Amino acid sequence: MNLSVFQKAKKGNYHCGDSYFYIETEDGFLCALADGLGSGELAKESADAVMKVIQWNPDLGIEALVKKCNEALVGKRGVVLGILRIDFHTGTYSYSSIGNIGVITIDADGKRSRNIPLAGYLAGYPRTLRVARGKAEKGMFFLMFSDGVNDRRLSSELTRTRSVEQITHRYQELYGQFREDDTTLIVMEYD
């Protein structure tokens, strides 16, 4: 996997309330992005708590990970969460998104597909979950982003370069100064 990240705290804040984690093994790839409700230090605390759960349990399926993350949020602010898993052996991907974590897939021919996330957030209460699945093809791009990223700005023109670093660099150049919320953009290429 090729990966590049652009992340900045909300204008005027020291702490970014978004946290992310990714890991690649011989068997597959896992990437998660959490956005703590609100902003600042308390949002960061909740997002970091969820990422620790994922770091400690990277082999669990998406449903089990979300359940454990939800349990870690009892007594804390909630989070919105997106998780992407790619299985190298089967050549498939799966992802789930709760709240306003966006996921866009772009196949090798440039065809884009936008995930419609499940409404709501995790806050220690039971949640239903929807997991999207598909075939992972060489040259496929996955864009995962928090609500600080305006998805209209992730146009086909911006992603035409077919380079994860160029996409995040160009996004930062064009929109990095307009941060009315914590902003995280993770661009991944399945190679």
Tab-separated table of C-alpha atoms in Angstrom:
chain	number	residue	atom	x	y	z
A	1	MET	CA	0.000	0.000	0.000
A	2	ASN	CA	1.103	3.533	-0.702
A	3	LEU	CA	-0.216	6.058	1.802
A	4	SER	CA	-0.071	9.803	2.424
A	5	VAL	CA	-1.769	11.878	5.144
A	6	PHE	CA	-2.628	15.556	5.534
A	7	GLN	CA	-3.737	16.534	9.051
A	8	LYS	CA	-4.190	19.889	10.773
A	9	ALA	CA	-5.944	21.047	13.925
A	10	LYS	CA	-8.892	23.419	13.741
A	11	LYS	CA	-7.804	27.015	13.285
A	12	GLY	CA	-6.876	28.370	16.729
A	13	ASN	CA	-6.545	24.953	18.423
A	14	TYR	CA	-3.343	23.268	19.525
A	15	HIS	CA	-4.807	19.728	19.704
A	16	CYS	CA	-6.340	17.959	16.724
A	17	GLY	CA	-9.450	15.969	17.678
A	18	ASP	CA	-8.868	13.542	14.783
A	19	SER	CA	-6.734	10.408	15.249
A	20	TYR	CA	-5.764	7.762	12.751
A	21	PHE	CA	-3.933	4.447	12.698
A	22	TYR	CA	-2.808	2.111	9.952
A	23	ILE	CA	-0.882	-1.133	9.760
A	24	GLU	CA	0.224	-3.338	6.872
A	25	THR	CA	1.141	-7.003	7.312
A	26	GLU	CA	1.741	-9.893	4.936
A	27	ASP	CA	-1.967	-10.695	5.167
A	28	GLY	CA	-3.523	-7.296	4.714
A	29	PHE	CA	-3.937	-3.639	5.526
A	30	LEU	CA	-6.015	-1.840	8.140
A	31	CYS	CA	-6.660	1.900	8.372
A	32	ALA	CA	-8.940	3.709	10.820
A	33	LEU	CA	-9.865	7.353	11.335
A	34	ALA	CA	-11.750	8.729	14.340
A	35	ASP	CA	-12.999	12.275	14.868
A	36	GLY	CA	-13.769	13.093	18.507
A	37	LEU	CA	-16.961	15.064	19.017
A	38	GLY	CA	-16.266	18.760	19.413
A	39	SER	CA	-12.667	19.872	19.178
A	40	GLY	CA	-9.559	20.279	21.289
A	41	GLU	CA	-8.119	18.118	24.030
A	42	LEU	CA	-11.291	16.228	25.053
A	43	ALA	CA	-12.068	15.337	21.434
A	44	LYS	CA	-8.488	14.120	21.025
A	45	GLU	CA	-8.787	11.987	24.173
A	46	SER	CA	-11.804	10.107	22.785
A	47	ALA	CA	-10.299	9.684	19.313
A	48	ASP	CA	-7.015	8.432	20.803
A	49	ALA	CA	-8.864	5.926	23.031
A	50	VAL	CA	-10.494	4.397	19.948
A	51	MET	CA	-7.182	4.219	18.064
A	52	LYS	CA	-5.552	2.392	21.001
A	53	VAL	CA	-8.287	-0.259	20.847
A	54	ILE	CA	-7.638	-0.726	17.128
A	55	GLN	CA	-3.842	-0.841	17.616
A	56	TRP	CA	-4.229	-3.565	20.243
A	57	ASN	CA	-6.701	-5.606	18.156
A	58	PRO	CA	-5.717	-5.231	14.479
A	59	ASP	CA	-6.768	-8.781	13.556
A	60	LEU	CA	-10.406	-8.395	14.609
A	61	GLY	CA	-13.101	-7.967	11.979
A	62	ILE	CA	-14.671	-4.566	11.504
A	63	GLU	CA	-17.801	-5.419	13.481
A	64	ALA	CA	-15.800	-6.654	16.499
A	65	LEU	CA	-13.478	-3.621	16.341
A	66	VAL	CA	-16.397	-1.190	16.363
A	67	LYS	CA	-17.941	-3.005	19.334
A	68	LYS	CA	-14.666	-2.787	21.335
A	69	CYS	CA	-14.206	0.881	20.361
A	70	ASN	CA	-17.728	1.641	21.524
A	71	GLU	CA	-17.010	0.005	24.889
A	72	ALA	CA	-13.884	2.176	25.309
A	73	LEU	CA	-16.001	5.327	25.001
A	74	VAL	CA	-18.160	4.803	28.082
A	75	GLY	CA	-17.832	8.003	30.128
A	76	LYS	CA	-16.039	9.883	27.319
A	77	ARG	CA	-17.091	12.109	24.464
A	78	GLY	CA	-18.208	10.168	21.438
A	79	VAL	CA	-16.480	9.779	18.086
A	80	VAL	CA	-17.349	9.253	14.477
A	81	LEU	CA	-15.297	6.423	12.993
A	82	GLY	CA	-14.249	4.951	9.672
A	83	ILE	CA	-12.408	1.631	9.245
A	84	LEU	CA	-10.972	0.171	6.028
A	85	ARG	CA	-9.580	-3.348	5.760
A	86	ILE	CA	-7.937	-4.913	2.692
A	87	ASP	CA	-7.339	-8.666	2.575
A	88	PHE	CA	-4.313	-9.351	0.357
A	89	HIS	CA	-5.084	-13.088	0.051
A	90	THR	CA	-8.643	-12.689	-1.243
A	91	GLY	CA	-8.049	-9.355	-3.016
A	92	THR	CA	-11.060	-7.797	-1.308
A	93	TYR	CA	-11.743	-4.706	0.772
A	94	SER	CA	-14.330	-3.860	3.393
A	95	TYR	CA	-15.101	-0.615	5.141
A	96	SER	CA	-17.583	0.909	7.494
A	97	SER	CA	-18.225	4.481	8.445
A	98	ILE	CA	-20.302	5.825	11.318
A	99	GLY	CA	-20.977	9.542	11.309
A	100	ASN	CA	-19.254	11.967	9.011
A	101	ILE	CA	-16.090	10.060	8.143
A	102	GLY	CA	-16.097	9.927	4.354
A	103	VAL	CA	-14.716	7.176	2.160
A	104	ILE	CA	-14.255	7.489	-1.595
A	105	THR	CA	-12.974	4.652	-3.779
A	106	ILE	CA	-11.459	5.334	-7.191
A	107	ASP	CA	-10.783	2.348	-9.430
A	108	ALA	CA	-7.866	2.126	-11.860
A	109	ASP	CA	-10.079	3.554	-14.648
A	110	GLY	CA	-10.971	6.614	-12.539
A	111	LYS	CA	-14.523	5.556	-11.625
A	112	ARG	CA	-15.419	7.070	-8.253
A	113	SER	CA	-17.729	5.700	-5.594
A	114	ARG	CA	-18.704	7.651	-2.468
A	115	ASN	CA	-19.646	5.886	0.756
A	116	ILE	CA	-22.842	6.970	2.485
A	117	PRO	CA	-21.924	6.716	6.183
A	118	LEU	CA	-24.275	5.419	8.834
A	119	ALA	CA	-25.802	8.350	10.730
A	120	GLY	CA	-24.790	9.022	14.325
A	121	TYR	CA	-21.683	8.389	16.391
A	122	LEU	CA	-20.169	5.978	18.898
A	123	ALA	CA	-20.557	6.878	22.568
A	124	GLY	CA	-20.725	3.628	24.513
A	125	TYR	CA	-24.220	2.627	23.388
A	126	PRO	CA	-25.005	-0.351	21.106
A	127	ARG	CA	-24.921	0.522	17.393
A	128	THR	CA	-26.034	-1.193	14.252
A	129	LEU	CA	-23.373	-1.358	11.569
A	130	ARG	CA	-23.227	-1.494	7.792
A	131	VAL	CA	-20.089	-2.871	6.112
A	132	ALA	CA	-19.443	-2.277	2.406
A	133	ARG	CA	-17.373	-4.870	0.568
A	134	GLY	CA	-15.760	-5.074	-2.841
A	135	LYS	CA	-12.927	-6.348	-5.012
A	136	ALA	CA	-9.600	-4.577	-4.470
A	137	GLU	CA	-7.838	-3.979	-7.771
A	138	LYS	CA	-4.235	-2.935	-8.309
A	139	GLY	CA	-4.081	0.836	-8.777
A	140	MET	CA	-7.256	1.427	-6.778
A	141	PHE	CA	-7.326	4.503	-4.520
A	142	PHE	CA	-9.108	4.877	-1.190
A	143	LEU	CA	-9.650	8.351	0.298
A	144	MET	CA	-10.733	8.514	3.943
A	145	PHE	CA	-11.402	11.888	5.519
A	146	SER	CA	-12.911	13.696	8.478
A	147	ASP	CA	-15.558	16.409	8.193
A	148	GLY	CA	-12.863	19.100	8.049
A	149	VAL	CA	-12.431	18.002	4.421
A	150	ASN	CA	-15.074	19.241	2.014
A	151	ASP	CA	-15.571	16.228	-0.266
A	152	ARG	CA	-16.485	18.515	-3.186
A	153	ARG	CA	-12.872	19.658	-3.095
A	154	LEU	CA	-11.748	16.050	-3.710
A	155	SER	CA	-12.616	16.445	-7.365
A	156	SER	CA	-11.552	14.127	-10.159
A	157	GLU	CA	-9.155	16.899	-11.220
A	158	LEU	CA	-7.423	16.825	-7.814
A	159	THR	CA	-7.144	13.014	-7.811
A	160	ARG	CA	-6.170	12.671	-11.474
A	161	THR	CA	-2.435	12.738	-10.610
A	162	ARG	CA	-2.608	9.114	-9.385
A	163	SER	CA	-0.010	9.812	-6.679
A	164	VAL	CA	-0.966	9.695	-3.001
A	165	GLU	CA	1.677	12.280	-2.068
A	166	GLN	CA	0.669	14.679	-4.836
A	167	ILE	CA	-3.003	14.460	-3.868
A	168	THR	CA	-2.393	15.335	-0.192
A	169	HIS	CA	0.203	17.974	-1.082
A	170	ARG	CA	-2.115	19.618	-3.609
A	171	TYR	CA	-5.035	19.506	-1.165
A	172	GLN	CA	-2.862	21.187	1.478
A	173	GLU	CA	-1.761	23.862	-1.009
A	174	LEU	CA	-5.296	24.649	-2.124
A	175	TYR	CA	-7.302	24.226	1.073
A	176	GLY	CA	-4.932	23.750	4.031
A	177	GLN	CA	-5.428	27.284	5.303
A	178	PHE	CA	-9.263	26.981	5.440
A	179	ARG	CA	-9.660	24.878	8.588
A	180	GLU	CA	-12.932	25.553	10.361
A	181	ASP	CA	-12.704	22.049	11.829
A	182	ASP	CA	-10.016	19.466	12.530
A	183	THR	CA	-8.926	18.142	9.145
A	184	THR	CA	-7.564	14.719	8.204
A	185	LEU	CA	-7.239	13.365	4.674
A	186	ILE	CA	-5.746	9.884	4.206
A	187	VAL	CA	-5.038	8.825	0.616
A	188	MET	CA	-4.186	5.160	0.003
A	189	GLU	CA	-3.282	3.269	-3.150
A	190	TYR	CA	-3.554	-0.495	-3.434
A	191	ASP	CA	-0.436	-1.496	-5.342
